[in-house]
PDB file of C-alpha atoms in Angstrom:
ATOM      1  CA  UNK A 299      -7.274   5.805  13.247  1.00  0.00           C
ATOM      2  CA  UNK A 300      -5.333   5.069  16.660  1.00  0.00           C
ATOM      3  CA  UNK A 301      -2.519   7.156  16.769  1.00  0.00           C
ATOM      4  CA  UNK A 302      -2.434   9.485  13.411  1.00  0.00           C
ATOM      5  CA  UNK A 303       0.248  10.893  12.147  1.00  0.00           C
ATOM      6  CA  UNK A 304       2.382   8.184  14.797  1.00  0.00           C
ATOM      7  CA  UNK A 305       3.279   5.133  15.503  1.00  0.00           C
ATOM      8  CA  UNK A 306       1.676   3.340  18.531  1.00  0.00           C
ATOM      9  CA  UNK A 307       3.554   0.057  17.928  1.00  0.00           C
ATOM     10  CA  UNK A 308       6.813   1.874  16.987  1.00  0.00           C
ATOM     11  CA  UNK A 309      10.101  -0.374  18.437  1.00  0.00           C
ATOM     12  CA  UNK A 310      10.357   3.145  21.208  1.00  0.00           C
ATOM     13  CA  UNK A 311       6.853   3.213  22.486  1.00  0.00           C
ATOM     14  CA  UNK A 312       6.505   1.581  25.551  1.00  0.00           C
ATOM     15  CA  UNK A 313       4.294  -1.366  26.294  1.00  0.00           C
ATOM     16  CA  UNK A 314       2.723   0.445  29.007  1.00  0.00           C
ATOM     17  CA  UNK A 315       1.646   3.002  26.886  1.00  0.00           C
ATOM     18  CA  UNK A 316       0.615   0.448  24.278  1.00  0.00           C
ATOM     19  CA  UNK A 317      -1.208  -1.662  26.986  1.00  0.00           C
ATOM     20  CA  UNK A 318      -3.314   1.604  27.618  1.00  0.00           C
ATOM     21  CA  UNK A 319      -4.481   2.334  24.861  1.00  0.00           C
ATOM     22  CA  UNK A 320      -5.818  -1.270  24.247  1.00  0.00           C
ATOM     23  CA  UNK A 321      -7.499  -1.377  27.358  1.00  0.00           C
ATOM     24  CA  UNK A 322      -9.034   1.899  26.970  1.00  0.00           C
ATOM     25  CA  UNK A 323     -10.661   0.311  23.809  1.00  0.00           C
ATOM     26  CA  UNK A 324     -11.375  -2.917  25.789  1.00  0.00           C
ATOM     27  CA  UNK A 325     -13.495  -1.139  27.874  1.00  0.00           C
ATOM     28  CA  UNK A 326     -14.829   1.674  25.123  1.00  0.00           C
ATOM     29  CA  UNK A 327     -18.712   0.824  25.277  1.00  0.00           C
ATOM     30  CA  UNK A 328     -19.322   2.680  21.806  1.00  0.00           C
ATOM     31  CA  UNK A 329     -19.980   1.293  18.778  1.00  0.00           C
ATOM     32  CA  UNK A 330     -16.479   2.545  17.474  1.00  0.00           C
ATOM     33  CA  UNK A 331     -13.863   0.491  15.048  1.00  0.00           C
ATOM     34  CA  UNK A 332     -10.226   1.311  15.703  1.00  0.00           C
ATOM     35  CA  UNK A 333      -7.786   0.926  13.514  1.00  0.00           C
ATOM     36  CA  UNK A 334      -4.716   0.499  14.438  1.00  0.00           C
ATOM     37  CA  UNK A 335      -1.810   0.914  11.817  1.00  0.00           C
ATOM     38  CA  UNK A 336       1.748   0.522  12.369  1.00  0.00           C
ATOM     39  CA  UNK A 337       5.112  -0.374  10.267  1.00  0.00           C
ATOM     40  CA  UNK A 338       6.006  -2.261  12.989  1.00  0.00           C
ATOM     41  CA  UNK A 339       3.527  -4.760  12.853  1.00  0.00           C
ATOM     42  CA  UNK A 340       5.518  -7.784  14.141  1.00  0.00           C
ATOM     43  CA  UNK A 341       4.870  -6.180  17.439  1.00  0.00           C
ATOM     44  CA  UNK A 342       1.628  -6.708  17.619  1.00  0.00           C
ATOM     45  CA  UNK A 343       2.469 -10.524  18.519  1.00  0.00           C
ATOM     46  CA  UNK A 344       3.545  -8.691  21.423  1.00  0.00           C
ATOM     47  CA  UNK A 345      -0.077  -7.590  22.624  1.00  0.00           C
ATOM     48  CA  UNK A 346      -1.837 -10.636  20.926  1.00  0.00           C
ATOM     49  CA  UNK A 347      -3.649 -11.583  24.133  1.00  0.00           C
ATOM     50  CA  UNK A 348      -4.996  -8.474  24.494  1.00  0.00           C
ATOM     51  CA  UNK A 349      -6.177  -7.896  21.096  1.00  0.00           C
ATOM     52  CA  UNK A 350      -7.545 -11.074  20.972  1.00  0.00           C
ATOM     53  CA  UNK A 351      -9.728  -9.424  23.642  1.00  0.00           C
ATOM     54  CA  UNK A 352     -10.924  -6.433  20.826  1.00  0.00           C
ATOM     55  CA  UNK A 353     -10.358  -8.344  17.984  1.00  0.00           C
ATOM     56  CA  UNK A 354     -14.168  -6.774  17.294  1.00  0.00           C
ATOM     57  CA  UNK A 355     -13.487  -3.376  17.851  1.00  0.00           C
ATOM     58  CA  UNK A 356     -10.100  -2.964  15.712  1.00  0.00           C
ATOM     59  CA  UNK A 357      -8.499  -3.802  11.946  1.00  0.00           C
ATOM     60  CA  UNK A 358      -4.775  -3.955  12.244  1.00  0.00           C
ATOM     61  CA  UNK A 359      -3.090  -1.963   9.330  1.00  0.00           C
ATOM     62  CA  UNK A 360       0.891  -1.943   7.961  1.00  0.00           C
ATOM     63  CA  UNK A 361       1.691   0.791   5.403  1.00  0.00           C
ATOM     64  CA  UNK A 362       3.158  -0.816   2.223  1.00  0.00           C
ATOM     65  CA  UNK A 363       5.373   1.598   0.233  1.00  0.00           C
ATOM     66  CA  UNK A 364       6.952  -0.819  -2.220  1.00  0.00           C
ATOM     67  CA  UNK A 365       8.252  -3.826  -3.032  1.00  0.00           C
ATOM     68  CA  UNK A 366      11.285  -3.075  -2.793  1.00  0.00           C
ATOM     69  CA  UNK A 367      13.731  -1.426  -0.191  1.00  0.00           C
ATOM     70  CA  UNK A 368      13.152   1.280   1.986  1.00  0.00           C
ATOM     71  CA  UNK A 369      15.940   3.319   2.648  1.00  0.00           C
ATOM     72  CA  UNK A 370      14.804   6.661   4.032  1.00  0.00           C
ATOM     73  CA  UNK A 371      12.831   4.770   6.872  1.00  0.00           C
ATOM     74  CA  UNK A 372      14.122   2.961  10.138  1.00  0.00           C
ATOM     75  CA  UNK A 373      11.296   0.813   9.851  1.00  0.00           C
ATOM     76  CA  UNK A 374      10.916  -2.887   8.866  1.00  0.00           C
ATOM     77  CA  UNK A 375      11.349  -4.227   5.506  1.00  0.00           C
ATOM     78  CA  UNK A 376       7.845  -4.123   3.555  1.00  0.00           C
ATOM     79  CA  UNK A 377       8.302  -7.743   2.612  1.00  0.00           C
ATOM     80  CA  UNK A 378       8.077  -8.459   6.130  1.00  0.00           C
ATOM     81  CA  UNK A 379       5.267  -6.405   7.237  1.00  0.00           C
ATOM     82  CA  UNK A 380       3.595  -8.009   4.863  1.00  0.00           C
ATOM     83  CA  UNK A 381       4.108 -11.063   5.934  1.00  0.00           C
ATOM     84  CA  UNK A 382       3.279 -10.083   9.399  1.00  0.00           C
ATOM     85  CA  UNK A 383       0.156  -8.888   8.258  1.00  0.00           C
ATOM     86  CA  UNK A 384      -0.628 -12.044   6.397  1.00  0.00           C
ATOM     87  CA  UNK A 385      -0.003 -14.229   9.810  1.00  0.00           C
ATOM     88  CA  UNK A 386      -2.427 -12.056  11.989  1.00  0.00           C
ATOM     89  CA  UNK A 387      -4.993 -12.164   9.440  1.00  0.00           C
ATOM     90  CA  UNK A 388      -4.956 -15.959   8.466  1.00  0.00           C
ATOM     91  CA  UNK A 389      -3.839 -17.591  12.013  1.00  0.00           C
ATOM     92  CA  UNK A 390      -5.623 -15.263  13.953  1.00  0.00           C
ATOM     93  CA  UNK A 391      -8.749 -13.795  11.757  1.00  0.00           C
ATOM     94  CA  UNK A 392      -8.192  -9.788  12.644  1.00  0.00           C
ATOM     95  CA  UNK A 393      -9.340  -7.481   9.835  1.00  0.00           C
ATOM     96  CA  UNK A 394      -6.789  -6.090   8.231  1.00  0.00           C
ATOM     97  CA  UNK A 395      -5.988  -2.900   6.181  1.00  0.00           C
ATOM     98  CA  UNK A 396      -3.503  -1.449   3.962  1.00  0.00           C
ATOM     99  CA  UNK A 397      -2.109   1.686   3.199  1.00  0.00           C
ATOM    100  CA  UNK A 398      -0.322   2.633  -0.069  1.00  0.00           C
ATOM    101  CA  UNK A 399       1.053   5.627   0.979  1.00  0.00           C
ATOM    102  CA  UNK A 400       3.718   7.383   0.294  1.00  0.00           C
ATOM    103  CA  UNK A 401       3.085   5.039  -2.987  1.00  0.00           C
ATOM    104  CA  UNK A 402       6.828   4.617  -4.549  1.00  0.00           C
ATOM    105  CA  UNK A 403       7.575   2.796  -7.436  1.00  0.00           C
ATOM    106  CA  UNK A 404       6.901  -1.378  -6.770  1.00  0.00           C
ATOM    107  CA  UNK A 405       6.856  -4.319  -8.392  1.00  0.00           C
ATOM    108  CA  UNK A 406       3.043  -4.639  -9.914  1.00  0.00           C
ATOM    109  CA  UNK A 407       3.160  -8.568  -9.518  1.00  0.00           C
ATOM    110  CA  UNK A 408       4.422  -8.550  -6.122  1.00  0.00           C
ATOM    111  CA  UNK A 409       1.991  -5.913  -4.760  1.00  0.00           C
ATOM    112  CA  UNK A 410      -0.840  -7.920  -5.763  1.00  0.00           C
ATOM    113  CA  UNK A 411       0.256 -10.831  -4.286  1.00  0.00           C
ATOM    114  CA  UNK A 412       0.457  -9.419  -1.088  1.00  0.00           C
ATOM    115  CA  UNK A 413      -2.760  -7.597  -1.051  1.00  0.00           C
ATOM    116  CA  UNK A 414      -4.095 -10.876  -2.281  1.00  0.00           C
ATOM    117  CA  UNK A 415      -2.665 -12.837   0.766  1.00  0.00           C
ATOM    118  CA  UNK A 416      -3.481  -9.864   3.201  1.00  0.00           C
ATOM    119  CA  UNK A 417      -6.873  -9.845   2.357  1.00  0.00           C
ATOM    120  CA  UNK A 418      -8.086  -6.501   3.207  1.00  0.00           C
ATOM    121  CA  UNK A 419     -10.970  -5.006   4.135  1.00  0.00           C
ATOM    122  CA  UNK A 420      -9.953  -1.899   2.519  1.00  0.00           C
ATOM    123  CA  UNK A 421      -6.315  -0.204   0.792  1.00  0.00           C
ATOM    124  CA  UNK A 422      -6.082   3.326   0.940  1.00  0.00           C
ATOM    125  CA  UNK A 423      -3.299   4.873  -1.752  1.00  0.00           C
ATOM    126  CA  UNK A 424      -1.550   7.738  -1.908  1.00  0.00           C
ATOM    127  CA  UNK A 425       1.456   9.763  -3.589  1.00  0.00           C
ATOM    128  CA  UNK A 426       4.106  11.585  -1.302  1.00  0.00           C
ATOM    129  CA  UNK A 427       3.013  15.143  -0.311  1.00  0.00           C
ATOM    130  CA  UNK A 428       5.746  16.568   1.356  1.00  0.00           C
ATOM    131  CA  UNK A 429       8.617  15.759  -0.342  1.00  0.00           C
ATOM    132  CA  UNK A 430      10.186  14.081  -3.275  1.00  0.00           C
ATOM    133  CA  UNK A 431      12.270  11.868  -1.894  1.00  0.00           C
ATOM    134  CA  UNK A 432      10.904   8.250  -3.133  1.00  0.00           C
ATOM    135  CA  UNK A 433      10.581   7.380  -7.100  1.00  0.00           C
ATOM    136  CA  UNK A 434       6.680   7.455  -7.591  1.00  0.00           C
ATOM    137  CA  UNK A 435       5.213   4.829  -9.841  1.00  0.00           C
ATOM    138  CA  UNK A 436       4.020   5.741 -13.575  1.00  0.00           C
ATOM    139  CA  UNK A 437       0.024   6.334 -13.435  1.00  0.00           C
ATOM    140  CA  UNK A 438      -0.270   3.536 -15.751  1.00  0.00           C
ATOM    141  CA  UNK A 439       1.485   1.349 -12.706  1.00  0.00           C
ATOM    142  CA  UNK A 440      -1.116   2.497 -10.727  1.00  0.00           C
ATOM    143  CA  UNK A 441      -4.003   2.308 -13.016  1.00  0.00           C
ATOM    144  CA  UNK A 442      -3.572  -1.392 -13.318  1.00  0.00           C
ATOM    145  CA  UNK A 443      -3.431  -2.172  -9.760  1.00  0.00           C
ATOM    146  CA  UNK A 444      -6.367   0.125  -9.014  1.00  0.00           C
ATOM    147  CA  UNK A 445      -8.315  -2.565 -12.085  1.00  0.00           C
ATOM    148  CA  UNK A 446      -7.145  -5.161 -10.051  1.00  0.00           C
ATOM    149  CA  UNK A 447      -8.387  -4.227  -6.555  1.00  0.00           C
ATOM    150  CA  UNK A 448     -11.797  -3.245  -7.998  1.00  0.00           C
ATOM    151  CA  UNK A 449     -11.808  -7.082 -10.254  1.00  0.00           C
ATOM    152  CA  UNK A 450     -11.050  -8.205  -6.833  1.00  0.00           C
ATOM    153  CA  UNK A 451     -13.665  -6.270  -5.185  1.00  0.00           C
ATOM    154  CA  UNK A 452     -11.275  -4.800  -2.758  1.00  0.00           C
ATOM    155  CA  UNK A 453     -12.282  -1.673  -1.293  1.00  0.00           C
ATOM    156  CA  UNK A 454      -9.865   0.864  -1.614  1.00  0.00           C
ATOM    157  CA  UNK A 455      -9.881   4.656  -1.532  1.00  0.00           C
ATOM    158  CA  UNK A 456      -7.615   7.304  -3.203  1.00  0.00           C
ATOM    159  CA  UNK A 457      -5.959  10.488  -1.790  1.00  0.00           C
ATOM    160  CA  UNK A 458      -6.482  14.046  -3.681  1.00  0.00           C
ATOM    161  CA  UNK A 459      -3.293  13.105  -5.564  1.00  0.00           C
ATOM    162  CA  UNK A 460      -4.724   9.875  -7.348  1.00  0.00           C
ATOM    163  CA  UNK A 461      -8.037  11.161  -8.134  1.00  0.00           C
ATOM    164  CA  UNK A 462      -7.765  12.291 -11.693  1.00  0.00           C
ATOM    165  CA  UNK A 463      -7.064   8.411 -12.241  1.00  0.00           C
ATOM    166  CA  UNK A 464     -10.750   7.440 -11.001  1.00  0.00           C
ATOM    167  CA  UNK A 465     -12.233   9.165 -13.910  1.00  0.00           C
ATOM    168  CA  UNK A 466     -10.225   6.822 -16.510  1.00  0.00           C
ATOM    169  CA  UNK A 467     -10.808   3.953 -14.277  1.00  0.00           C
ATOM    170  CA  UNK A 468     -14.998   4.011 -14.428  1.00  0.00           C
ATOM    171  CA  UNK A 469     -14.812   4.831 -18.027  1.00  0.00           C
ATOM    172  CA  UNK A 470     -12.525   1.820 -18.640  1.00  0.00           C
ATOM    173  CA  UNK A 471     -13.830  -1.642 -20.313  1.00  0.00           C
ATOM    174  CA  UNK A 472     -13.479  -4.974 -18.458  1.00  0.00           C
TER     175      UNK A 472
END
């Protein structure tokens, strides 16, 4: 993970900076995977060229809260980085990946829609650790989208805080 804990594609970080970092995995001669996750991911139309370049070394990544509005972050809409998402994966063919996290309450028929049109290799989930500052979804909520992503066969992993639900979840009938 490019970046943890920040924001490489962030609307402050310079494109030099940016440019830098992609090169450095341009010319990485490892057998490494890089993911690169931002809530910003319009901007990485912005570097397209270049990624095009390591489009075999990297998955591009959004974080997807909710459905719905967002107002303790300065970042885009999750409707949009979504769609964002959707573009570099079906007009471009990057891998993509999703994380859940902090998971607040969302709209269940929403959220699979845009995993379903994101396609990802992988969603990682998570509850907010820090604070309690976002509604967090009923387990139930989450229990049916984690049935979903494994009828799907959608990778997906869960934080500390989610894992009492992947004991109900192999014990549940299809």
């Amino acid at each position: 993970f490019v970046g943890s804990m920040g924001d490489l594609f962030c609307r402050g970080m310079k494109d030099e900076w940016i440019l830098r970092v992609l090169h450095f995995i341009r010319d990485c001669e490892a057998d490494n995977k890089f993911l690169l996750q931002t809530k910003n991911p319009n901007r990485f139309q912005d570097f397209i060229e270049v990624l095009e370049e390591v489009k075999d070394k990297i998955i591009l990544g959004t974080t997807l809260e909710t459905t719905w509005g967002t107002p303790w972050s300065k970042a885009p809409p999750t409707d949009s980085r979504a769609e964002h998402l959707r573009i570099l994966k079906r007009n471009y063919g990057f891998k993509t990946f999703l994380s859940l996290e902090p998971l607040a309450d969302f709209n269940l028929v929403t959220m699979k829609r845009w995993i379903n049109f994101i396609d990802p290799e992988a969603v990682e989930i998570g509850l907010e650790n820090y604070t309690d500052f976002v509604d967090r979804p009923r387990d139930g909520k989450i229990f049916d989208l984690l049935r979903w992503l494994k009828h799907k066969e959608i990778p997906y992993v869960l934080k500390e805080n989610l894992r009492h639900l992947e004991d109900s979840l192999t014990f549940s009938s299809w």
